[in-house]
Amino acid sequence: MEITLIGDKKIEDIPSLKTKALRINLNENIYGTFAEIGAGQETVRHFFRAGGASGTIAKAMSAYDKSFSDAVYGVEKDGRYVTEARLMKMLNHEIKLIEERITRDKHPNKMFFSFANTVTTIDFAKQFKGHGWVGLRYQVAPDQDYNEITLHLRFKETDARLQQETLGVLGTNLIYGAFYKYNEPKKLLRYLYDHLDKDQIEIDTINFSGPIFENVDNRLMSLQLVKNGMTDAVMFDPDGNNVLPARVLYKKNILALRGSYRPVTKVNMDLFHKSYDMFIKENKVDENNTKVIFEITLSNLRAEGEIDEQDFLDRAKLLCSLGQTVLISNFQEYYKLVEYFSQYSKNRMGLAMGVNNLIDIFDEKYYRHLSGGILEAFGKLFFKDLRVYLYPMTDENGNLTDSENLKVHPRMKELYKFFKYNGKVVDITDYDPTILSVFSREVLKKIATNEPGWETMLPEGIANLIKQKHLFSCAPTNVIDKK
């Protein structure tokens, strides 16, 4: 009997990598292939070393040479190898081969799988840390369709050998979790970091599909990545699919709008349309190379305490119905958002916001954690080729506030003037004055209490969508929110 002492705390028992691999190996019905490109055969190594691998591994390969890889999987249109498209070709090819070579009549109980990754580790100059795509296509019953988990990762370590080892640990965690934790996808996500630290690897995109994941909303899985600290931001497209931010933002002109969108109002869309019209007329901005991003911060989602996942989905559905790309981030300060975008693009950027948001930017309390304080933050914010498009507001007496008369702290006046007179802050003058009194919090209160009139405060079609889908039906009436 195990000895316990007063004051002992319960510690979660995390299986070792050998235990995970061995459990897979000892199941005579789990059978499949490993195809790993770019960082050695780091995942399959754990299964070979655990013992009993002959009953699990049909084949392990690494088509490391590009020409050889093209001969096996075909040539990509863009000539790249570390892409989602390449990963899918690998999974398709390997599953097809195992289905052809291992017949069901001789092996009726086999559950086939194919694990694949295509990765680039840190370069010799240590300028690019490396990234990759990892995927698993597998069955949990012989007569069932295939399920699939794919993810994109970014390495944080600065040594290629360490990155290879990290990849092997992640791959083993993924395979074990896919077979034995698939009934709890949120926990499966956390288990991907077993024996790993978040300083080693970042997972910024993940997608689940197949019969056992038919009730999984991948947008909620994206939210979990940010919530669990696995990444700082995730993105999904107007169709509600998770997308890789790097692919969407690469070398683009970016216009970002931060808000609660609870729900999205006419003011939000007027801000978007008017700022967009101004942005695309700027020098160095190519309309055909411009991406608009609607951002919701994690702190905004936590405004009422714990994150309400249904509330998050309601906001997402509305923005997607308007054809927008949505970013969920952990960037409370705007300068962090600009730094994030700058990883992928050096082109001109724009931030569209209301007066209240700009006043907050000039509040020193948000920058006390920085050694350089607000000056360091502003150096990061406005150092880039960036411009702020400011939407005015009116007070209870109907007085208008814009960039000319907004009030910042007296110590910040000269700093504000510097950015204002250098053209970093410009007013949106062609706004709709009839909607300046529309606030999300008022709309939400009317929805929650069934008061009439809220429909006219929203963009066309949004009110009908809210009614049809019963969105925000449980919204609290004491919401504090900004326009």
GROMACS .gro file of C-alpha atoms in nm:
model
  483
    1MET     CA    1   0.000   0.000   0.000
    2GLU     CA    2   0.135   0.341  -0.097
    3ILE     CA    3   0.231   0.567   0.194
    4THR     CA    4   0.063   0.908   0.210
    5LEU     CA    5   0.145   1.188   0.451
    6ILE     CA    6  -0.059   1.475   0.587
    7GLY     CA    7  -0.031   1.764   0.347
    8ASP     CA    8   0.038   1.553   0.037
    9LYS     CA    9  -0.104   1.702  -0.281
   10LYS     CA   10  -0.248   1.499  -0.564
   11ILE     CA   11  -0.017   1.504  -0.866
   12GLU     CA   12  -0.135   1.405  -1.209
   13ASP     CA   13   0.037   1.087  -1.318
   14ILE     CA   14   0.178   1.156  -1.665
   15PRO     CA   15   0.278   0.838  -1.850
   16SER     CA   16   0.638   0.830  -1.969
   17LEU     CA   17   0.710   0.843  -2.341
   18LYS     CA   18   0.819   0.478  -2.325
   19THR     CA   19   0.491   0.382  -2.156
   20LYS     CA   20   0.289   0.566  -2.421
   21ALA     CA   21   0.477   0.409  -2.711
   22LEU     CA   22   0.471   0.063  -2.552
   23ARG     CA   23   0.094   0.074  -2.497
   24ILE     CA   24   0.049   0.144  -2.867
   25ASN     CA   25   0.297  -0.127  -2.963
   26LEU     CA   26   0.137  -0.395  -2.746
   27ASN     CA   27  -0.202  -0.348  -2.909
   28GLU     CA   28  -0.185  -0.600  -3.194
   29ASN     CA   29  -0.464  -0.422  -3.382
   30ILE     CA   30  -0.299  -0.077  -3.412
   31TYR     CA   31  -0.092  -0.087  -3.729
   32GLY     CA   32   0.046   0.185  -3.953
   33THR     CA   33   0.324   0.390  -4.105
   34PHE     CA   34   0.552   0.678  -4.013
   35ALA     CA   35   0.669   0.930  -4.275
   36GLU     CA   36   0.885   1.211  -4.138
   37ILE     CA   37   1.054   1.474  -4.352
   38GLY     CA   38   1.309   1.736  -4.251
   39ALA     CA   39   1.403   1.656  -3.889
   40GLY     CA   40   1.498   1.288  -3.893
   41GLN     CA   41   1.277   1.003  -3.776
   42GLU     CA   42   1.234   1.137  -3.426
   43THR     CA   43   0.882   1.015  -3.351
   44VAL     CA   44   0.915   0.660  -3.473
   45ARG     CA   45   1.240   0.630  -3.275
   46HIS     CA   46   1.039   0.629  -2.950
   47PHE     CA   47   0.829   0.337  -3.076
   48PHE     CA   48   1.131   0.136  -3.189
   49ARG     CA   49   1.304   0.187  -2.853
   50ALA     CA   50   0.995   0.099  -2.647
   51GLY     CA   51   0.996  -0.260  -2.779
   52GLY     CA   52   0.732  -0.466  -2.955
   53ALA     CA   53   0.732  -0.233  -3.255
   54SER     CA   54   0.712  -0.511  -3.513
   55GLY     CA   55   0.341  -0.550  -3.451
   56THR     CA   56   0.274  -0.176  -3.492
   57ILE     CA   57   0.507  -0.031  -3.755
   58ALA     CA   58   0.442  -0.136  -4.113
   59LYS     CA   59   0.695   0.112  -4.250
   60ALA     CA   60   0.907   0.405  -4.138
   61MET     CA   61   1.057   0.639  -4.395
   62SER     CA   62   1.212   0.982  -4.439
   63ALA     CA   63   1.205   1.111  -4.797
   64TYR     CA   64   1.462   1.372  -4.698
   65ASP     CA   65   1.594   1.456  -5.044
   66LYS     CA   66   1.359   1.699  -5.223
   67SER     CA   67   1.378   1.516  -5.556
   68PHE     CA   68   1.306   1.184  -5.389
   69SER     CA   69   1.022   1.341  -5.194
   70ASP     CA   70   0.873   1.480  -5.515
   71ALA     CA   71   0.898   1.137  -5.675
   72VAL     CA   72   0.701   0.984  -5.386
   73TYR     CA   73   0.443   1.252  -5.311
   74GLY     CA   74   0.439   1.471  -5.621
   75VAL     CA   75   0.548   1.830  -5.683
   76GLU     CA   76   0.378   2.121  -5.504
   77LYS     CA   77   0.256   2.408  -5.721
   78ASP     CA   78   0.436   2.664  -5.506
   79GLY     CA   79   0.752   2.453  -5.486
   80ARG     CA   80   0.743   2.448  -5.106
   81TYR     CA   81   0.773   2.143  -4.883
   82VAL     CA   82   0.679   2.253  -4.533
   83THR     CA   83   0.311   2.317  -4.603
   84GLU     CA   84  -0.026   2.180  -4.508
   85ALA     CA   85  -0.080   2.068  -4.866
   86ARG     CA   86   0.239   1.859  -4.848
   87LEU     CA   87   0.128   1.702  -4.522
   88MET     CA   88  -0.209   1.605  -4.670
   89LYS     CA   89  -0.040   1.446  -4.971
   90MET     CA   90   0.179   1.243  -4.737
   91LEU     CA   91  -0.118   1.122  -4.532
   92ASN     CA   92  -0.321   1.037  -4.844
   93HIS     CA   93  -0.035   0.848  -5.006
   94GLU     CA   94   0.062   0.645  -4.699
   95ILE     CA   95  -0.294   0.544  -4.605
   96LYS     CA   96  -0.360   0.439  -4.964
   97LEU     CA   97  -0.050   0.218  -4.963
   98ILE     CA   98  -0.134   0.044  -4.638
   99GLU     CA   99  -0.492  -0.020  -4.754
  100GLU     CA  100  -0.357  -0.173  -5.076
  101ARG     CA  101  -0.087  -0.387  -4.917
  102ILE     CA  102  -0.257  -0.506  -4.598
  103THR     CA  103  -0.589  -0.660  -4.698
  104ARG     CA  104  -0.892  -0.650  -4.472
  105ASP     CA  105  -0.987  -1.012  -4.532
  106LYS     CA  106  -0.660  -1.132  -4.378
  107HIS     CA  107  -0.653  -0.863  -4.106
  108PRO     CA  108  -1.018  -0.789  -4.015
  109ASN     CA  109  -0.934  -0.637  -3.676
  110LYS     CA  110  -0.655  -0.402  -3.781
  111MET     CA  111  -0.697  -0.030  -3.708
  112PHE     CA  112  -0.476   0.149  -3.959
  113PHE     CA  113  -0.296   0.478  -3.905
  114SER     CA  114  -0.051   0.703  -4.082
  115PHE     CA  115   0.162   0.954  -3.895
  116ALA     CA  116   0.340   1.221  -4.099
  117ASN     CA  117   0.533   1.541  -4.051
  118THR     CA  118   0.711   1.786  -4.278
  119VAL     CA  119   0.942   2.013  -4.081
  120THR     CA  120   1.228   2.257  -4.113
  121THR     CA  121   1.446   2.306  -3.807
  122ILE     CA  122   1.655   2.613  -3.721
  123ASP     CA  123   1.890   2.729  -3.997
  124PHE     CA  124   2.268   2.743  -3.962
  125ALA     CA  125   2.268   3.121  -3.911
  126LYS     CA  126   2.001   3.080  -3.639
  127GLN     CA  127   1.792   3.347  -3.809
  128PHE     CA  128   1.482   3.132  -3.869
  129LYS     CA  129   1.391   2.905  -3.578
  130GLY     CA  130   1.193   2.658  -3.786
  131HIS     CA  131   0.838   2.530  -3.806
  132GLY     CA  132   0.642   2.235  -3.938
  133TRP     CA  133   0.316   2.050  -4.002
  134VAL     CA  134   0.232   1.731  -3.812
  135GLY     CA  135  -0.065   1.504  -3.879
  136LEU     CA  136  -0.223   1.171  -3.796
  137ARG     CA  137  -0.493   0.988  -3.992
  138TYR     CA  138  -0.625   0.686  -3.804
  139GLN     CA  139  -0.908   0.452  -3.709
  140VAL     CA  140  -1.036   0.355  -3.364
  141ALA     CA  141  -1.243   0.069  -3.509
  142PRO     CA  142  -1.161  -0.147  -3.813
  143ASP     CA  143  -1.488  -0.077  -3.993
  144GLN     CA  144  -1.491   0.296  -3.918
  145ASP     CA  145  -1.395   0.586  -4.145
  146TYR     CA  146  -1.066   0.761  -4.078
  147ASN     CA  147  -1.024   1.039  -3.827
  148GLU     CA  148  -0.765   1.311  -3.860
  149ILE     CA  149  -0.570   1.554  -3.644
  150THR     CA  150  -0.339   1.808  -3.808
  151LEU     CA  151  -0.142   2.087  -3.643
  152HIS     CA  152   0.116   2.351  -3.718
  153LEU     CA  153   0.403   2.416  -3.479
  154ARG     CA  154   0.679   2.670  -3.434
  155PHE     CA  155   1.004   2.588  -3.260
  156LYS     CA  156   1.132   2.817  -2.987
  157GLU     CA  157   1.459   2.640  -2.908
  158THR     CA  158   1.780   2.756  -3.074
  159ASP     CA  159   1.945   2.420  -3.132
  160ALA     CA  160   1.850   2.184  -3.415
  161ARG     CA  161   1.913   1.869  -3.207
  162LEU     CA  162   1.685   1.993  -2.930
  163GLN     CA  163   1.417   2.078  -3.184
  164GLN     CA  164   1.437   1.727  -3.327
  165GLU     CA  165   1.393   1.577  -2.982
  166THR     CA  166   1.100   1.807  -2.910
  167LEU     CA  167   0.933   1.701  -3.233
  168GLY     CA  168   0.969   1.335  -3.135
  169VAL     CA  169   0.805   1.397  -2.797
  170LEU     CA  170   0.519   1.591  -2.954
  171GLY     CA  171   0.460   1.319  -3.215
  172THR     CA  172   0.446   1.046  -2.950
  173ASN     CA  173   0.205   1.254  -2.740
  174LEU     CA  174  -0.016   1.311  -3.043
  175ILE     CA  175  -0.040   0.943  -3.138
  176TYR     CA  176  -0.107   0.831  -2.781
  177GLY     CA  177  -0.363   1.105  -2.722
  178ALA     CA  178  -0.538   1.036  -3.052
  179PHE     CA  179  -0.600   0.673  -2.960
  180TYR     CA  180  -0.660   0.697  -2.587
  181LYS     CA  181  -0.783   1.053  -2.517
  182TYR     CA  182  -0.993   1.130  -2.824
  183ASN     CA  183  -1.314   1.140  -2.618
  184GLU     CA  184  -1.185   1.455  -2.445
  185PRO     CA  185  -1.035   1.677  -2.719
  186LYS     CA  186  -0.965   1.968  -2.482
  187LYS     CA  187  -0.758   1.742  -2.258
  188LEU     CA  188  -0.594   1.587  -2.562
  189LEU     CA  189  -0.467   1.935  -2.650
  190ARG     CA  190  -0.308   1.979  -2.307
  191TYR     CA  191  -0.154   1.632  -2.319
  192LEU     CA  192   0.038   1.734  -2.633
  193TYR     CA  193   0.270   1.919  -2.396
  194ASP     CA  194   0.343   1.618  -2.173
  195HIS     CA  195   0.721   1.617  -2.103
  196LEU     CA  196   0.746   1.949  -2.290
  197ASP     CA  197   0.758   2.312  -2.185
  198LYS     CA  198   0.579   2.596  -2.361
  199ASP     CA  199   0.918   2.762  -2.405
  200GLN     CA  200   1.013   2.477  -2.638
  201ILE     CA  201   0.730   2.477  -2.890
  202GLU     CA  202   0.425   2.675  -3.000
  203ILE     CA  203   0.116   2.520  -3.158
  204ASP     CA  204  -0.072   2.790  -3.349
  205THR     CA  205  -0.316   2.589  -3.562
  206ILE     CA  206  -0.498   2.260  -3.504
  207ASN     CA  207  -0.788   2.086  -3.679
  208PHE     CA  208  -0.988   1.775  -3.590
  209SER     CA  209  -1.206   1.584  -3.837
  210GLY     CA  210  -1.368   1.244  -3.876
  211PRO     CA  211  -1.652   1.049  -3.714
  212ILE     CA  212  -1.521   1.060  -3.358
  213PHE     CA  213  -1.476   1.438  -3.382
  214GLU     CA  214  -1.803   1.522  -3.557
  215ASN     CA  215  -1.917   1.728  -3.258
  216VAL     CA  216  -1.587   1.916  -3.224
  217ASP     CA  217  -1.593   2.284  -3.327
  218ASN     CA  218  -1.241   2.366  -3.444
  219ARG     CA  219  -1.292   2.731  -3.354
  220LEU     CA  220  -1.329   2.625  -2.991
  221MET     CA  221  -1.014   2.418  -3.023
  222SER     CA  222  -0.836   2.729  -3.150
  223LEU     CA  223  -0.964   2.918  -2.850
  224GLN     CA  224  -0.817   2.649  -2.623
  225LEU     CA  225  -0.473   2.700  -2.778
  226VAL     CA  226  -0.475   3.065  -2.671
  227LYS     CA  227  -0.644   2.996  -2.340
  228ASN     CA  228  -0.385   2.729  -2.249
  229GLY     CA  229  -0.093   2.953  -2.345
  230MET     CA  230   0.012   2.730  -2.635
  231THR     CA  231   0.012   3.029  -2.871
  232ASP     CA  232  -0.059   3.402  -2.857
  233ALA     CA  233  -0.307   3.416  -3.143
  234VAL     CA  234  -0.521   3.196  -3.367
  235MET     CA  235  -0.719   3.278  -3.677
  236PHE     CA  236  -1.018   3.145  -3.868
  237ASP     CA  237  -1.161   3.238  -4.205
  238PRO     CA  238  -1.515   3.345  -4.304
  239ASP     CA  239  -1.611   2.977  -4.343
  240GLY     CA  240  -1.522   2.917  -3.978
  241ASN     CA  241  -1.214   2.706  -4.059
  242ASN     CA  242  -0.890   2.741  -3.863
  243VAL     CA  243  -0.619   2.889  -4.082
  244LEU     CA  244  -0.247   2.946  -4.037
  245PRO     CA  245  -0.190   3.316  -3.957
  246ALA     CA  246   0.144   3.318  -4.136
  247ARG     CA  247  -0.023   3.207  -4.460
  248VAL     CA  248  -0.296   3.472  -4.435
  249LEU     CA  249  -0.073   3.765  -4.332
  250TYR     CA  250   0.249   3.697  -4.524
  251LYS     CA  251   0.370   4.020  -4.691
  252LYS     CA  252   0.023   4.174  -4.674
  253ASN     CA  253  -0.097   4.527  -4.604
  254ILE     CA  254  -0.293   4.471  -4.282
  255LEU     CA  255  -0.587   4.669  -4.143
  256ALA     CA  256  -0.690   4.551  -3.795
  257LEU     CA  257  -1.003   4.635  -3.596
  258ARG     CA  258  -1.025   4.538  -3.229
  259GLY     CA  259  -1.361   4.512  -3.059
  260SER     CA  260  -1.595   4.305  -2.848
  261TYR     CA  261  -1.846   4.253  -3.132
  262ARG     CA  262  -2.105   4.151  -2.876
  263PRO     CA  263  -2.286   4.187  -3.109
  264VAL     CA  264  -2.133   4.353  -3.414
  265THR     CA  265  -2.313   4.687  -3.470
  266LYS     CA  266  -2.355   4.944  -3.745
  267VAL     CA  267  -2.082   5.148  -3.577
  268ASN     CA  268  -1.837   4.857  -3.607
  269MET     CA  269  -1.911   4.815  -3.976
  270ASP     CA  270  -1.906   5.190  -4.046
  271LEU     CA  271  -1.566   5.204  -3.879
  272PHE     CA  272  -1.451   4.915  -4.097
  273HIS     CA  273  -1.579   5.054  -4.429
  274LYS     CA  274  -1.460   5.411  -4.374
  275SER     CA  275  -1.115   5.314  -4.245
  276TYR     CA  276  -1.073   5.064  -4.527
  277ASP     CA  277  -1.155   5.329  -4.788
  278MET     CA  278  -0.888   5.555  -4.637
  279PHE     CA  279  -0.634   5.276  -4.594
  280ILE     CA  280  -0.635   5.153  -4.954
  281LYS     CA  281  -0.576   5.510  -5.076
  282GLU     CA  282  -0.253   5.533  -4.879
  283ASN     CA  283   0.085   5.520  -5.049
  284LYS     CA  284   0.242   5.173  -5.037
  285VAL     CA  285  -0.098   5.008  -4.996
  286ASP     CA  286  -0.211   4.764  -5.265
  287GLU     CA  287  -0.581   4.687  -5.240
  288ASN     CA  288  -0.525   4.344  -5.397
  289ASN     CA  289  -0.265   4.267  -5.131
  290THR     CA  290  -0.464   4.395  -4.832
  291LYS     CA  291  -0.603   4.182  -4.549
  292VAL     CA  292  -0.863   4.301  -4.300
  293ILE     CA  293  -0.856   4.138  -3.956
  294PHE     CA  294  -1.127   4.162  -3.690
  295GLU     CA  295  -0.956   4.094  -3.357
  296ILE     CA  296  -1.108   3.984  -3.026
  297THR     CA  297  -0.873   3.969  -2.728
  298LEU     CA  298  -0.879   3.697  -2.466
  299SER     CA  299  -0.923   3.962  -2.194
  300ASN     CA  300  -1.235   4.080  -2.378
  301LEU     CA  301  -1.373   3.727  -2.383
  302ARG     CA  302  -1.306   3.710  -2.008
  303ALA     CA  303  -1.490   4.036  -1.941
  304GLU     CA  304  -1.758   3.849  -1.747
  305GLY     CA  305  -1.513   3.620  -1.561
  306GLU     CA  306  -1.459   3.277  -1.714
  307ILE     CA  307  -1.471   3.248  -2.092
  308ASP     CA  308  -1.821   3.163  -2.214
  309GLU     CA  309  -1.758   2.942  -2.517
  310GLN     CA  310  -2.109   2.982  -2.655
  311ASP     CA  311  -2.077   3.358  -2.630
  312PHE     CA  312  -1.748   3.335  -2.819
  313LEU     CA  313  -1.909   3.125  -3.092
  314ASP     CA  314  -2.199   3.370  -3.121
  315ARG     CA  315  -1.959   3.657  -3.191
  316ALA     CA  316  -1.759   3.446  -3.433
  317LYS     CA  317  -2.067   3.340  -3.630
  318LEU     CA  318  -2.177   3.699  -3.679
  319LEU     CA  319  -1.837   3.818  -3.799
  320CYS     CA  320  -1.798   3.519  -4.030
  321SER     CA  321  -2.147   3.581  -4.173
  322LEU     CA  322  -2.021   3.927  -4.273
  323GLY     CA  323  -1.731   3.767  -4.460
  324GLN     CA  324  -1.462   3.864  -4.209
  325THR     CA  325  -1.143   3.692  -4.096
  326VAL     CA  326  -1.125   3.671  -3.716
  327LEU     CA  327  -0.818   3.674  -3.492
  328ILE     CA  328  -0.836   3.564  -3.128
  329SER     CA  329  -0.532   3.697  -2.943
  330ASN     CA  330  -0.373   3.730  -2.603
  331PHE     CA  331  -0.247   4.081  -2.682
  332GLN     CA  332  -0.396   4.322  -2.435
  333GLU     CA  333  -0.175   4.607  -2.559
  334TYR     CA  334  -0.187   4.724  -2.919
  335TYR     CA  335   0.190   4.732  -2.958
  336LYS     CA  336   0.198   4.354  -2.907
  337LEU     CA  337  -0.054   4.311  -3.186
  338VAL     CA  338   0.160   4.522  -3.419
  339GLU     CA  339   0.471   4.323  -3.323
  340TYR     CA  340   0.283   4.003  -3.403
  341PHE     CA  341   0.180   4.125  -3.747
  342SER     CA  342   0.536   4.243  -3.810
  343GLN     CA  343   0.659   3.882  -3.791
  344TYR     CA  344   0.481   3.816  -4.119
  345SER     CA  345   0.476   4.149  -4.301
  346LYS     CA  346   0.686   4.465  -4.324
  347ASN     CA  347   0.425   4.640  -4.538
  348ARG     CA  348   0.212   4.933  -4.426
  349MET     CA  349  -0.042   4.858  -4.154
  350GLY     CA  350  -0.345   5.032  -4.012
  351LEU     CA  351  -0.535   5.020  -3.684
  352ALA     CA  352  -0.896   5.138  -3.683
  353MET     CA  353  -1.038   5.230  -3.343
  354GLY     CA  354  -1.270   5.454  -3.145
  355VAL     CA  355  -1.168   5.752  -2.933
  356ASN     CA  356  -1.186   5.554  -2.607
  357ASN     CA  357  -0.936   5.299  -2.735
  358LEU     CA  358  -0.687   5.569  -2.833
  359ILE     CA  359  -0.718   5.735  -2.492
  360ASP     CA  360  -0.640   5.398  -2.333
  361ILE     CA  361  -0.329   5.363  -2.547
  362PHE     CA  362  -0.195   5.682  -2.387
  363ASP     CA  363  -0.256   5.553  -2.034
  364GLU     CA  364   0.078   5.482  -1.865
  365LYS     CA  365  -0.060   5.212  -1.634
  366TYR     CA  366  -0.062   4.960  -1.921
  367TYR     CA  367   0.316   4.985  -1.965
  368ARG     CA  368   0.454   4.966  -1.611
  369HIS     CA  369   0.592   4.618  -1.681
  370LEU     CA  370   0.818   4.757  -1.954
  371SER     CA  371   1.162   4.886  -1.853
  372GLY     CA  372   1.118   5.172  -2.101
  373GLY     CA  373   0.757   5.234  -2.002
  374ILE     CA  374   0.523   5.398  -2.248
  375LEU     CA  375   0.810   5.524  -2.466
  376GLU     CA  376   0.924   5.168  -2.528
  377ALA     CA  377   0.568   5.063  -2.615
  378PHE     CA  378   0.520   5.355  -2.852
  379GLY     CA  379   0.855   5.284  -3.014
  380LYS     CA  380   0.728   4.936  -3.095
  381LEU     CA  381   0.382   5.058  -3.196
  382PHE     CA  382   0.469   5.348  -3.423
  383PHE     CA  383   0.816   5.242  -3.531
  384LYS     CA  384   0.655   5.027  -3.795
  385ASP     CA  385   0.487   5.173  -4.102
  386LEU     CA  386   0.159   5.217  -3.918
  387ARG     CA  387  -0.131   5.462  -3.905
  388VAL     CA  388  -0.428   5.489  -3.667
  389TYR     CA  389  -0.772   5.568  -3.814
  390LEU     CA  390  -0.983   5.730  -3.546
  391TYR     CA  391  -1.361   5.707  -3.527
  392PRO     CA  392  -1.526   5.992  -3.330
  393MET     CA  393  -1.769   5.962  -3.039
  394THR     CA  394  -2.036   6.180  -2.881
  395ASP     CA  395  -2.110   6.231  -2.512
  396GLU     CA  396  -2.449   6.251  -2.343
  397ASN     CA  397  -2.484   6.615  -2.447
  398GLY     CA  398  -2.410   6.542  -2.811
  399ASN     CA  399  -2.058   6.694  -2.803
  400LEU     CA  400  -1.824   6.535  -3.057
  401THR     CA  401  -1.476   6.409  -2.962
  402ASP     CA  402  -1.213   6.341  -3.227
  403SER     CA  403  -0.835   6.364  -3.256
  404GLU     CA  404  -0.842   6.743  -3.231
  405ASN     CA  405  -1.005   6.769  -2.888
  406LEU     CA  406  -0.962   6.434  -2.715
  407LYS     CA  407  -0.808   6.462  -2.370
  408VAL     CA  408  -0.513   6.253  -2.260
  409HIS     CA  409  -0.322   6.277  -1.931
  410PRO     CA  410  -0.134   6.611  -1.906
  411ARG     CA  411   0.200   6.426  -1.905
  412MET     CA  412   0.105   6.262  -2.235
  413LYS     CA  413  -0.007   6.577  -2.420
  414GLU     CA  414   0.320   6.649  -2.596
  415LEU     CA  415   0.370   6.284  -2.686
  416TYR     CA  416   0.022   6.273  -2.833
  417LYS     CA  417   0.083   6.592  -3.030
  418PHE     CA  418   0.402   6.442  -3.174
  419PHE     CA  419   0.218   6.145  -3.323
  420LYS     CA  420  -0.084   6.352  -3.424
  421TYR     CA  421   0.116   6.614  -3.614
  422ASN     CA  422   0.336   6.352  -3.779
  423GLY     CA  423   0.029   6.196  -3.940
  424LYS     CA  424   0.027   5.877  -3.732
  425VAL     CA  425  -0.328   5.950  -3.612
  426VAL     CA  426  -0.592   6.058  -3.865
  427ASP     CA  427  -0.963   6.123  -3.820
  428ILE     CA  428  -1.235   5.936  -4.003
  429THR     CA  429  -1.442   6.232  -4.117
  430ASP     CA  430  -1.686   6.060  -4.351
  431TYR     CA  431  -1.869   5.882  -4.068
  432ASP     CA  432  -2.242   5.830  -4.026
  433PRO     CA  433  -2.355   6.077  -3.754
  434THR     CA  434  -2.690   5.903  -3.708
  435ILE     CA  435  -2.534   5.595  -3.546
  436LEU     CA  436  -2.286   5.751  -3.304
  437SER     CA  437  -2.520   5.675  -3.015
  438VAL     CA  438  -2.519   5.299  -3.088
  439PHE     CA  439  -2.330   5.092  -2.830
  440SER     CA  440  -2.294   4.714  -2.813
  441ARG     CA  441  -2.381   4.710  -2.443
  442GLU     CA  442  -2.717   4.878  -2.512
  443VAL     CA  443  -2.798   4.637  -2.794
  444LEU     CA  444  -2.706   4.340  -2.576
  445LYS     CA  445  -2.925   4.467  -2.293
  446LYS     CA  446  -3.221   4.503  -2.529
  447ILE     CA  447  -3.169   4.151  -2.666
  448ALA     CA  448  -3.150   4.006  -2.315
  449THR     CA  449  -3.466   4.185  -2.196
  450ASN     CA  450  -3.660   4.150  -2.524
  451GLU     CA  451  -3.686   4.525  -2.568
  452PRO     CA  452  -3.782   4.640  -2.920
  453GLY     CA  453  -3.570   4.852  -3.150
  454TRP     CA  454  -3.232   4.681  -3.131
  455GLU     CA  455  -3.264   4.539  -3.482
  456THR     CA  456  -3.208   4.879  -3.645
  457MET     CA  457  -2.875   4.920  -3.465
  458LEU     CA  458  -2.720   4.621  -3.643
  459PRO     CA  459  -2.593   4.562  -3.998
  460GLU     CA  460  -2.836   4.415  -4.249
  461GLY     CA  461  -2.911   4.048  -4.187
  462ILE     CA  462  -2.747   4.032  -3.843
  463ALA     CA  463  -3.070   4.074  -3.646
  464ASN     CA  464  -3.234   3.788  -3.837
  465LEU     CA  465  -2.931   3.567  -3.776
  466ILE     CA  466  -2.940   3.640  -3.403
  467LYS     CA  467  -3.310   3.548  -3.391
  468GLN     CA  468  -3.278   3.236  -3.606
  469LYS     CA  469  -2.975   3.099  -3.419
  470HIS     CA  470  -3.087   3.226  -3.076
  471LEU     CA  471  -2.755   3.404  -3.032
  472PHE     CA  472  -2.684   3.597  -2.712
  473SER     CA  473  -3.010   3.459  -2.572
  474CYS     CA  474  -2.860   3.434  -2.225
  475ALA     CA  475  -2.670   3.762  -2.234
  476PRO     CA  476  -2.642   3.932  -1.891
  477THR     CA  477  -2.793   4.278  -1.858
  478ASN     CA  478  -2.507   4.430  -1.659
  479VAL     CA  479  -2.256   4.418  -1.944
  480ILE     CA  480  -1.984   4.678  -1.954
  481ASP     CA  481  -1.853   4.717  -2.304
  482LYS     CA  482  -1.706   4.974  -2.537
  483LYS     CA  483  -1.843   5.083  -2.869
   0.00000   0.00000   0.00000
